[in-house]
Structures are given as structure tokens and as C-alpha cells.
PDB file of C-alpha atoms and ligand atoms in Angstrom:
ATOM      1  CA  UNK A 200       0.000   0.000   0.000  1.00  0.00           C
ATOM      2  CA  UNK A 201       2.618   2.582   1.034  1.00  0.00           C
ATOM      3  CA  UNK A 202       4.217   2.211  -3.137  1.00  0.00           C
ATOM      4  CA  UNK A 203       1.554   2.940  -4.552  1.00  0.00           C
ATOM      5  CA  UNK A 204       0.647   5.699  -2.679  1.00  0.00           C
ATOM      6  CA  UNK A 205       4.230   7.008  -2.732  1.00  0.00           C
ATOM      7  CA  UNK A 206       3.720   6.470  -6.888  1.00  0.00           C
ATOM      8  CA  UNK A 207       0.299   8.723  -6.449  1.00  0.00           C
ATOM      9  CA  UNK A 208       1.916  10.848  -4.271  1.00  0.00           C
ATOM     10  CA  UNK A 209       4.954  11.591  -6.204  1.00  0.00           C
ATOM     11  CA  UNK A 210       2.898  11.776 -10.003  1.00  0.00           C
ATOM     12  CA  UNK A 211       1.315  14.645  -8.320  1.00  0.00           C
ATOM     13  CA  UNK A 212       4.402  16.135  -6.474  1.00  0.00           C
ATOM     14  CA  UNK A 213       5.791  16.162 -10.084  1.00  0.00           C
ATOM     15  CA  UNK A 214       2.683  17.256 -12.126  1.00  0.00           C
ATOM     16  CA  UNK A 215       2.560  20.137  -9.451  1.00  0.00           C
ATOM     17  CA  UNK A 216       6.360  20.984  -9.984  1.00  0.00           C
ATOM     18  CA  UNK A 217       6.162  21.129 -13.595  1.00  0.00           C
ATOM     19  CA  UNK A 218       3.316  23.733 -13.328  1.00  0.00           C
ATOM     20  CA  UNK A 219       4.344  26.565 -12.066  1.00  0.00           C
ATOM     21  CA  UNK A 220       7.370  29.275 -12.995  1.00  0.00           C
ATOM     22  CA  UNK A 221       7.248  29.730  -8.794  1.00  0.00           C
ATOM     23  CA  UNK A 222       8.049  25.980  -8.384  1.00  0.00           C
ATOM     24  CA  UNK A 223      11.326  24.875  -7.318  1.00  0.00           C
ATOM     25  CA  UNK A 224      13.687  22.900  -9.543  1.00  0.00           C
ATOM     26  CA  UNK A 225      13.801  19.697  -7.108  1.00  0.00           C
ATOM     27  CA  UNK A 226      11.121  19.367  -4.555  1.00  0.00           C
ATOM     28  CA  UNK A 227      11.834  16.850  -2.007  1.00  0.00           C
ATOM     29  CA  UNK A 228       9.058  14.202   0.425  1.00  0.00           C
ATOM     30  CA  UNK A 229       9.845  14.394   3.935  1.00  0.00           C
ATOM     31  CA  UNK A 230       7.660  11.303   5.199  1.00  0.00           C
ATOM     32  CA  UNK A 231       5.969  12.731   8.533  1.00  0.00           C
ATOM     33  CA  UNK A 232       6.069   9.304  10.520  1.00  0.00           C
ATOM     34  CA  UNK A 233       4.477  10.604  13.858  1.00  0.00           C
ATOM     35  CA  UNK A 234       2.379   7.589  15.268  1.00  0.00           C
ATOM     36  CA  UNK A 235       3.928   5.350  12.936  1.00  0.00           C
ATOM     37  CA  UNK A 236       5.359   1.929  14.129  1.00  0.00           C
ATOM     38  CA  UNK A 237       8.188  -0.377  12.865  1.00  0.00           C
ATOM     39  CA  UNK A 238       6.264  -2.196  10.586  1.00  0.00           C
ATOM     40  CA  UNK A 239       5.604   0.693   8.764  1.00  0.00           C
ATOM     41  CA  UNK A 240       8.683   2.380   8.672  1.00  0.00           C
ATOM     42  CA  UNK A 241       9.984  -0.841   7.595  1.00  0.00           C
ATOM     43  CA  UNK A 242       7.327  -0.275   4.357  1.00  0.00           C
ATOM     44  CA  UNK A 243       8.444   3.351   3.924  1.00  0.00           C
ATOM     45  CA  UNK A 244      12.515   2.261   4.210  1.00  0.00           C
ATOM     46  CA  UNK A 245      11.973  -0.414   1.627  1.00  0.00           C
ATOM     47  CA  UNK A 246      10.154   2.288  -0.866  1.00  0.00           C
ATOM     48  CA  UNK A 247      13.157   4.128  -0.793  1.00  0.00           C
ATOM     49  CA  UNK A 248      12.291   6.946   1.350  1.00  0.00           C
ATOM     50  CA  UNK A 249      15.297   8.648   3.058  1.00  0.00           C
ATOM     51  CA  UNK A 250      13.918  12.283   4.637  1.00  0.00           C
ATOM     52  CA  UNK A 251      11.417  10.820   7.455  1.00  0.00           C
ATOM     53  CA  UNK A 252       9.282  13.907   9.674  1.00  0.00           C
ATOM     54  CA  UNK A 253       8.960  13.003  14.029  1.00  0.00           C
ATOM     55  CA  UNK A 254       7.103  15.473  15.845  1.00  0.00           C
ATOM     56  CA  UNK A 255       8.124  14.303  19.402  1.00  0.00           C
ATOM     57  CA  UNK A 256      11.780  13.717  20.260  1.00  0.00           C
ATOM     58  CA  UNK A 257      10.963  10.856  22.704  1.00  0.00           C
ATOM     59  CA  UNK A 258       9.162   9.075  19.998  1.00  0.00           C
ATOM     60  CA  UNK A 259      11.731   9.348  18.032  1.00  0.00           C
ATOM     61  CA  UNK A 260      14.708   8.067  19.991  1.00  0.00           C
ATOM     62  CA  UNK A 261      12.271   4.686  21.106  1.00  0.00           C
ATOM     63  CA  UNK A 262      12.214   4.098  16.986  1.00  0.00           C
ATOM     64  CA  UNK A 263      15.277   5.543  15.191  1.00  0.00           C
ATOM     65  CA  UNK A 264      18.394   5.163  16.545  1.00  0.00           C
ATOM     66  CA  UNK A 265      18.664   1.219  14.975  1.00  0.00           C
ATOM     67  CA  UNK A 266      17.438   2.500  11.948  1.00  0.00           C
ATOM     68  CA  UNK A 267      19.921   5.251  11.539  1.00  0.00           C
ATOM     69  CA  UNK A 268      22.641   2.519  12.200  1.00  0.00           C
ATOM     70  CA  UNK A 269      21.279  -0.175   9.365  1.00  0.00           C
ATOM     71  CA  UNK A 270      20.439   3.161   7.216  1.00  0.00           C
ATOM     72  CA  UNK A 271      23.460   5.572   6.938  1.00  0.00           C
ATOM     73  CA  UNK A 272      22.025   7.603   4.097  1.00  0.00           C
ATOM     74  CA  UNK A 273      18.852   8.566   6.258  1.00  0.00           C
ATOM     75  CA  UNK A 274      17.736  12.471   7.145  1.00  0.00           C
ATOM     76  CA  UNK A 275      15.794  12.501  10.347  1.00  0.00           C
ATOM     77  CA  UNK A 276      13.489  15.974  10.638  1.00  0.00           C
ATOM     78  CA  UNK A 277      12.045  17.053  13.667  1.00  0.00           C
ATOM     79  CA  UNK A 278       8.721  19.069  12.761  1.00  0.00           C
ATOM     80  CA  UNK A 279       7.050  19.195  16.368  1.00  0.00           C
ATOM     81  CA  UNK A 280       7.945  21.723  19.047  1.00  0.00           C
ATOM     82  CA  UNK A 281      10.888  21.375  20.597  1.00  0.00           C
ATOM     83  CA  UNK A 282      11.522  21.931  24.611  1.00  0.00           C
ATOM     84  CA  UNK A 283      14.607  23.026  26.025  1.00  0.00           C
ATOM     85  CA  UNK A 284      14.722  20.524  28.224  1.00  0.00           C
ATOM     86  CA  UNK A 285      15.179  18.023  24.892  1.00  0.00           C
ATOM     87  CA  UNK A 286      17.582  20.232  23.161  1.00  0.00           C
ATOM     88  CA  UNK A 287      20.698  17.656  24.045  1.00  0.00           C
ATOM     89  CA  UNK A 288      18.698  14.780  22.569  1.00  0.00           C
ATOM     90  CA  UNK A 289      17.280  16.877  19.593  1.00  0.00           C
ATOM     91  CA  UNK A 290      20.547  17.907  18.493  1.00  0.00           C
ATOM     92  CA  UNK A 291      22.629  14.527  18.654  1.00  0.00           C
ATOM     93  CA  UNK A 292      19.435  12.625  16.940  1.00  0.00           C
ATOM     94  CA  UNK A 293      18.271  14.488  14.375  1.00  0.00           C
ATOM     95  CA  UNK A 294      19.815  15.748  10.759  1.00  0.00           C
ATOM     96  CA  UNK A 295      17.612  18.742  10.371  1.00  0.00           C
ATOM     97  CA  UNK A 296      15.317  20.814  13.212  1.00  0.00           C
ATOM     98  CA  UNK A 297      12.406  22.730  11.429  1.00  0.00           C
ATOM     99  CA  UNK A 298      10.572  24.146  14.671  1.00  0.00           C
ATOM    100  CA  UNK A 299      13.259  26.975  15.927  1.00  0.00           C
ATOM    101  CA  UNK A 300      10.550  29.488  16.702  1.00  0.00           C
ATOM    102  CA  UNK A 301      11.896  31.754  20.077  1.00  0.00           C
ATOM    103  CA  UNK A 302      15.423  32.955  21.369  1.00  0.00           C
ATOM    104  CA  UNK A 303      15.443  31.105  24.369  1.00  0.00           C
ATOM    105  CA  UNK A 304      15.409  28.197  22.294  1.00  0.00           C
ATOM    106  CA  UNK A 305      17.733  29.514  19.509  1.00  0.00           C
ATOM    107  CA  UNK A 306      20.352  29.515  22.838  1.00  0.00           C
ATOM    108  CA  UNK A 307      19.868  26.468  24.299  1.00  0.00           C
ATOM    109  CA  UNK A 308      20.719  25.096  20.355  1.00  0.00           C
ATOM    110  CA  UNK A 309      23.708  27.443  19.858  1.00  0.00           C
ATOM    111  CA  UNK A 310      25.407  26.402  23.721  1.00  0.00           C
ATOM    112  CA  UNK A 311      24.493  22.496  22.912  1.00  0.00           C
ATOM    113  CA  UNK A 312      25.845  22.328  19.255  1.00  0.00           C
ATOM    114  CA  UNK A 313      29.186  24.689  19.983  1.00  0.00           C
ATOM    115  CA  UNK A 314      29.087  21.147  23.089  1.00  0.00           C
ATOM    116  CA  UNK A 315      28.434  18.637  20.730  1.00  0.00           C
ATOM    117  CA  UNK A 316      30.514  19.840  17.661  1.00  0.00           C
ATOM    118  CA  UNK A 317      27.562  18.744  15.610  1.00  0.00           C
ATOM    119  CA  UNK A 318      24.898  20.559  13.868  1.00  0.00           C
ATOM    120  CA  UNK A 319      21.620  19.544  12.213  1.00  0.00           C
ATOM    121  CA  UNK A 320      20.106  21.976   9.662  1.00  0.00           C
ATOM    122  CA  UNK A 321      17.929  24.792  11.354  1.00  0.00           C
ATOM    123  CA  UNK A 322      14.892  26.163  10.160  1.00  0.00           C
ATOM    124  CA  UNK A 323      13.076  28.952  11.447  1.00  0.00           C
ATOM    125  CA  UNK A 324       9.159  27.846  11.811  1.00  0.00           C
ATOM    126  CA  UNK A 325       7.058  31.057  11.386  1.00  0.00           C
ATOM    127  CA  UNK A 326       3.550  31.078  12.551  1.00  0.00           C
ATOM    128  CA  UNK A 327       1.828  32.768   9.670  1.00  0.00           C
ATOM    129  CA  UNK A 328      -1.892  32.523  10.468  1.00  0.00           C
ATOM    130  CA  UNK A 329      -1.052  34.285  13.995  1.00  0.00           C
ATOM    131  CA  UNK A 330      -2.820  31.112  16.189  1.00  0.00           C
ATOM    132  CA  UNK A 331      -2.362  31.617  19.579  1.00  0.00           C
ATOM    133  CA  UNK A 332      -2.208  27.590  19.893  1.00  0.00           C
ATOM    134  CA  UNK A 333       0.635  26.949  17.238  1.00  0.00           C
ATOM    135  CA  UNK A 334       4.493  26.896  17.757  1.00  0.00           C
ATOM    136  CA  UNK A 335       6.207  29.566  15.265  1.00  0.00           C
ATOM    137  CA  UNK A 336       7.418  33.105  15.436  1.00  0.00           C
ATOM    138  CA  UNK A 337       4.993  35.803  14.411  1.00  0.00           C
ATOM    139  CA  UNK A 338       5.481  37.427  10.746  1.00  0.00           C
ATOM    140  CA  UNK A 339       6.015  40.664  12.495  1.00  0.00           C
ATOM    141  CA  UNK A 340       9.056  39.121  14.768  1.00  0.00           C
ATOM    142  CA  UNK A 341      10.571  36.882  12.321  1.00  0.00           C
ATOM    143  CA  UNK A 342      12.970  39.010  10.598  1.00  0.00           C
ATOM    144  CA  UNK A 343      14.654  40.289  13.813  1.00  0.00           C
ATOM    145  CA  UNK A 344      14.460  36.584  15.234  1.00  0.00           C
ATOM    146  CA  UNK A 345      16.427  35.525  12.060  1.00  0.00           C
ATOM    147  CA  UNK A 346      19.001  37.816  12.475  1.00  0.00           C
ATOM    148  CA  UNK A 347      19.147  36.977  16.236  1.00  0.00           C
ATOM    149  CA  UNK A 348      19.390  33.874  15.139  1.00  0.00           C
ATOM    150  CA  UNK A 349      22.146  34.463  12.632  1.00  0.00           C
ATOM    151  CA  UNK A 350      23.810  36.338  15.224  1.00  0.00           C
ATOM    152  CA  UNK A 351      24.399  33.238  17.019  1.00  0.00           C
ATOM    153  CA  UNK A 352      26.176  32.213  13.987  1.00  0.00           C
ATOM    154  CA  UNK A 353      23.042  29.004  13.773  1.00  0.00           C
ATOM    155  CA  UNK A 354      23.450  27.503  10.690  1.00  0.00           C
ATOM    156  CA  UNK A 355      19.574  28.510   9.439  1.00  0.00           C
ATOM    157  CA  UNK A 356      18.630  27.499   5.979  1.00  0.00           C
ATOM    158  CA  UNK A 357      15.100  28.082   5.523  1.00  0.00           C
ATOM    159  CA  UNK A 358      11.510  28.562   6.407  1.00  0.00           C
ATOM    160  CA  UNK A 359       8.739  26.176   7.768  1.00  0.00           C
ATOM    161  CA  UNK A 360       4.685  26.687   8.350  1.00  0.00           C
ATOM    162  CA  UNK A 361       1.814  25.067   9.097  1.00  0.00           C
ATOM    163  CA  UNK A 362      -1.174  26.847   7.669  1.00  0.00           C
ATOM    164  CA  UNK A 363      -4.658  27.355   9.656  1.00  0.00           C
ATOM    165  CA  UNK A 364      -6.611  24.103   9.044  1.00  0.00           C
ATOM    166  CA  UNK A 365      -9.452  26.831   8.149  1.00  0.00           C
ATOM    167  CA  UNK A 366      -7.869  29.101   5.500  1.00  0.00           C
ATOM    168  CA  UNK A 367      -6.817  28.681   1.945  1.00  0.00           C
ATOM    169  CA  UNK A 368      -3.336  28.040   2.535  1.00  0.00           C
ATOM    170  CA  UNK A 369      -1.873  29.786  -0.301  1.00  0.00           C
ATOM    171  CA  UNK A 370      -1.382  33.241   1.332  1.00  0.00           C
ATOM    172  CA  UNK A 371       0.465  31.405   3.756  1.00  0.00           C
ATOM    173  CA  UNK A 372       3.055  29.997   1.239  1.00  0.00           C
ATOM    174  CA  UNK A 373       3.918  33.195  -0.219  1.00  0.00           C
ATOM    175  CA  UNK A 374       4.374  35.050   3.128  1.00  0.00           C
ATOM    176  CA  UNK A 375       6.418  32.435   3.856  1.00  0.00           C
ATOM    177  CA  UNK A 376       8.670  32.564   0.747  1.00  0.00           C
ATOM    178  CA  UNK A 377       8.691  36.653   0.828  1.00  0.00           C
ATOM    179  CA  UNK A 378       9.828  36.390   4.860  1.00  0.00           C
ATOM    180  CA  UNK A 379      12.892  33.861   2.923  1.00  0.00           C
ATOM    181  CA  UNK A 380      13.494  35.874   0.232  1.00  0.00           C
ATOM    182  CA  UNK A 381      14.517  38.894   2.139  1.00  0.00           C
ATOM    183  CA  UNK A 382      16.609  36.961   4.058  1.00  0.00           C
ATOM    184  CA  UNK A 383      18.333  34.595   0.929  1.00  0.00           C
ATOM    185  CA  UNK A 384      17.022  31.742   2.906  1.00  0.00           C
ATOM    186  CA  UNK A 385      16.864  28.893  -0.275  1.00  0.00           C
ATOM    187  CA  UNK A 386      14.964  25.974   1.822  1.00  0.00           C
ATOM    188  CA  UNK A 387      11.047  26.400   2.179  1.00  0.00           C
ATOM    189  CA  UNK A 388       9.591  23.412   4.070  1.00  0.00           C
ATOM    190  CA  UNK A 389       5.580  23.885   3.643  1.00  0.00           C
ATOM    191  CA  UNK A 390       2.715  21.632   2.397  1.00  0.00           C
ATOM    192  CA  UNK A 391       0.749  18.891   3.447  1.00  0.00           C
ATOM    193  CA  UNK A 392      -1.123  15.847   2.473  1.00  0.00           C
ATOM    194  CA  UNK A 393      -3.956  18.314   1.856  1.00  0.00           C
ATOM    195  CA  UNK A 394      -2.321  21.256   0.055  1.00  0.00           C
ATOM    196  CA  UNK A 395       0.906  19.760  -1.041  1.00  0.00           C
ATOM    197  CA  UNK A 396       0.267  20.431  -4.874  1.00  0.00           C
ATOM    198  CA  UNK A 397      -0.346  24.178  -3.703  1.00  0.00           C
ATOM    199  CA  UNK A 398       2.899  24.294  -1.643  1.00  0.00           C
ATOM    200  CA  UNK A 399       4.808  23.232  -4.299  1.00  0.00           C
ATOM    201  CA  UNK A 400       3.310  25.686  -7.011  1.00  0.00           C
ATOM    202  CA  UNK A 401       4.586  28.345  -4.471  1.00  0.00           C
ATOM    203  CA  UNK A 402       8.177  27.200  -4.200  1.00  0.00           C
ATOM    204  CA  UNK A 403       8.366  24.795  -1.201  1.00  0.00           C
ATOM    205  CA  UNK A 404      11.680  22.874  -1.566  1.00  0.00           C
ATOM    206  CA  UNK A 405      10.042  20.054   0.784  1.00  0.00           C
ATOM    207  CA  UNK A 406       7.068  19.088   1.674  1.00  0.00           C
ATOM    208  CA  UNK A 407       5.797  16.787   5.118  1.00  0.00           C
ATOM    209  CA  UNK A 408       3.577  14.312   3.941  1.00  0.00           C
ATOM    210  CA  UNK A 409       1.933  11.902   6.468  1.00  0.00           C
ATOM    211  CA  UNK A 410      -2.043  10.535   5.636  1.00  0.00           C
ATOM    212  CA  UNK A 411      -1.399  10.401   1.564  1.00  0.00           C
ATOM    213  CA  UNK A 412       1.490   8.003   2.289  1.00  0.00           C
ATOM    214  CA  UNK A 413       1.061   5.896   5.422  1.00  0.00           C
ATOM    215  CA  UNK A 414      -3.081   6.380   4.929  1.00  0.00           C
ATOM    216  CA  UNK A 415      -4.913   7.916   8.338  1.00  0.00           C
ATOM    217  CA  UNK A 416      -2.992   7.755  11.421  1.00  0.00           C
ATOM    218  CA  UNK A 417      -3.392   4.874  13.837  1.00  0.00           C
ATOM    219  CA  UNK A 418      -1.101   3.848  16.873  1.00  0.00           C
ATOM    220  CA  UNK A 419       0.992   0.623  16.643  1.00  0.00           C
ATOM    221  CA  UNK A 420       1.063   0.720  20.311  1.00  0.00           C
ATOM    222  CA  UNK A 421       3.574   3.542  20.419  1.00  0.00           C
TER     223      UNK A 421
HETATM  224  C1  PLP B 254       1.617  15.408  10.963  1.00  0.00           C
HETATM  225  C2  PLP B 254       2.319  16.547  10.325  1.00  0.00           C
HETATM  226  C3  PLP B 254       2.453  16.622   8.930  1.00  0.00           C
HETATM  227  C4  PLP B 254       1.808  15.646   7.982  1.00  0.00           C
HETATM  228  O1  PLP B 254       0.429  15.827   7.997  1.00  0.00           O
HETATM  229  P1  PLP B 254      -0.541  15.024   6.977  1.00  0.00           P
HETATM  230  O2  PLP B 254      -1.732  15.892   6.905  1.00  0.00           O
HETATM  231  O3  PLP B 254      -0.800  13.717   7.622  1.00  0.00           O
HETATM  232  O4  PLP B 254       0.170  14.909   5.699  1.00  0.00           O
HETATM  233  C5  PLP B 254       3.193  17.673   8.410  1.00  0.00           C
HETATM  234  N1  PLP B 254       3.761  18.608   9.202  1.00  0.00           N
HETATM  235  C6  PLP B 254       3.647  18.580  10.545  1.00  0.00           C
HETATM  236  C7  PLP B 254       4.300  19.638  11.352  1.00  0.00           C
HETATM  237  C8  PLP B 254       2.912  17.559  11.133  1.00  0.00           C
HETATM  238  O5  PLP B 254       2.778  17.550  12.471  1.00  0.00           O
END
């Protein structure tokens, strides 16, 4: 089940790509695998997927850290908040953090990477619909908490939102890739299962694709 809907999935990534001038050259599928078990993963691994999405750090050390051993070429992406309390675990686990969002935060990653000598990719999520209940700077903050950010020399290389469930989303994308553009961030991770195509007709680089691949979400007793 997961090929073909990775074959569905990606005939409309590339349909999507192909047009639109806005539309980057490569777009790559980050597999969000929140709620996901082994099984699963196994399906996903064997499809050839290599960028895989965890929204909780403590999920994602119970089912990775094997996997990252029998899979050297993997990219792990954390797209859920992250706590500064998991910074230590965030930074030696995963490959890429999308969810830098506040200066506290953008510390506690500068102090533990200068520690670890390690870095994932950083991306700066920016909460573009304004909802009190989502992670993500404000549009109005997020050029000064960029260049805090780049003040703490934090190797940032692009954008990520999450759109209000409610709202056409395209607005969203092209705040998003104006906020970038000023900035000459190049990475633009936005679009879902439900307004991938969109995303991608807007520039996203990557998208974070969950239901369309693994079908709706169900615990394997995770
Ligand atoms: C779960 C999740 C996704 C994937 O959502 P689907 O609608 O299942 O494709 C993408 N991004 C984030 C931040 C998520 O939490």
C-alpha cells in the first residue's frame, strides 16, 4: 500500500512541480512518521524513502536510533515543538530541526551544538496565520528573530509553516517565501497531504507528507 501511494503521491508532487514558474527545480518528500510503528517504517525504508518527519523527540529516539545505524544515508526531521529541556537529545538525533521558533530556544541550540561539535540543519518555523495555539514566530518578529538567530552564527537554511486548518493556505506559502526571500534563505519546508500540490506551485523545496502516504494515522502501540 505505502508504493503505490508514494507512486500517487509523487505523479502529483511532479505534475505540481512542472506547473508553475514559482516551483522549485527539485522538490523533495519528507515522510511525517508521527504515530507510525516499525512495521511501517519498515514499508516506507523499503520504498526508498530517506527524509522521514517526528514530531516528538521521545518518539523518536524509542524508533530511530537502529534504523539510523542499518540506514546511513537517512535524514531525520524534527517538525514538532521542541523543549529546552530536549535540546541535548534533539541535536545529537536528528539531521535537520524545522521548529526553531523563540530565542530562548535559539540559545539552548547554539550552547548544545558549539558542546556537541555537531549541527543539524535549522529552520526557522514562522507562525503565519497568527494562532495563539501553534508553535512559530509571528510574521512581524521573524525578521529580527532571524538575524538573532544568525547572530548566534546558527546555521539557518530556511523557512517552515503550518497553515490554519481553516484558510486557503496559499497566502500562507507566499508570506512564507517573501519572509525567505529577504533573508536569501533557499529551503522552504511547507505543504501537506492536503495542500501539497499548492505548496509546491509556491516554491516549497520540501514538503511533510503523512495521511497520503502511510493512509490515516493509527497507533501501533507507540
Ligand atoms: C503530521 C504533520 C504533517 C503531515 O500531515 P498530513 O496531513 O498527515 O500529511 C506535516 N507537518 C507537521 C508539522 C505535522 O505535524
Amino acid at each position: 500500500m505505502f508504493g503505490k501511494n508514494l507512486q500517487i503521491v509523487s505523479e502529483r508532487l511532479d505534475k505540481a512541480r512542472l506547473s508553475s514558474p514559482l516551483a522549485a527545480s527539485a522538490v523533495f518528500l519528507v515522510a511525517a512518521s508521527k504515530n507510525q510503528g516499525p512495521e511501517r517504517l519498515k514499508e516506507a525504508l523499503n520504498a526508498g524513502i530517506s527524509h522521514f518527519g517526528e514530531n516528538r523527540v521521545q518518539e523518536a529516539e524509542s524508533k530511530w536510533p537502529g534504523l539510523l545505524k542499518s540506514h546511513p544515508g537517512l535524514h531525520l526531521h524534527l517538525i514538532g515543538p521542541l523543549q529546552t529541556n530536549k535540546v541535548r537529545e534533539a541535536v545529537s538525533l536528528f539531521h535537520v530541526i524545522e521548529t526553531l521558533d523563540r530565542p530562548a530556544l535559539a540559545d539552548a541550540l547554539a550552547k548544545e551544538i558549539r558542546k556537541q561539535g555537531r549541527s543539524p540543519e535549522l529552520f526557522v518555523q514562522v507562525n503565519t496565520g497568527e494562532e495563539p495555539q501553534k508553535a512559530g514566530v509571528v510574521p512581524e518578529k521573524a525578521d529580527a528573530f532571524i538575524y538573532y538567530c544568525k547572530g548566534l552564527a546558527l546555521p539557518i537554511v530556511g523557512l517552515m509553516c503550518v497553515p490554519p486548518a481553516d484558510q486557503p493556505s496559499a497566502p500562507h506559502f507566499s508570506l512564507l517565501r517573501e519572509i525567505a526571500q529577504r533573508h536569501g534563505l533557499t529551503h522552504l519546508s511547507m505543504g501537506m497531504s492536503n495542500d501539497f500540490e499548492t505548496a509546491i506551485r509556491m516554491g516549497a523545496t520540501q514538503v511533510r507528507i503523512g495521511t497520503a502516504l502511510f493512509g490515516e494515522r493509527k497507533s501501533e502501540g507507540l
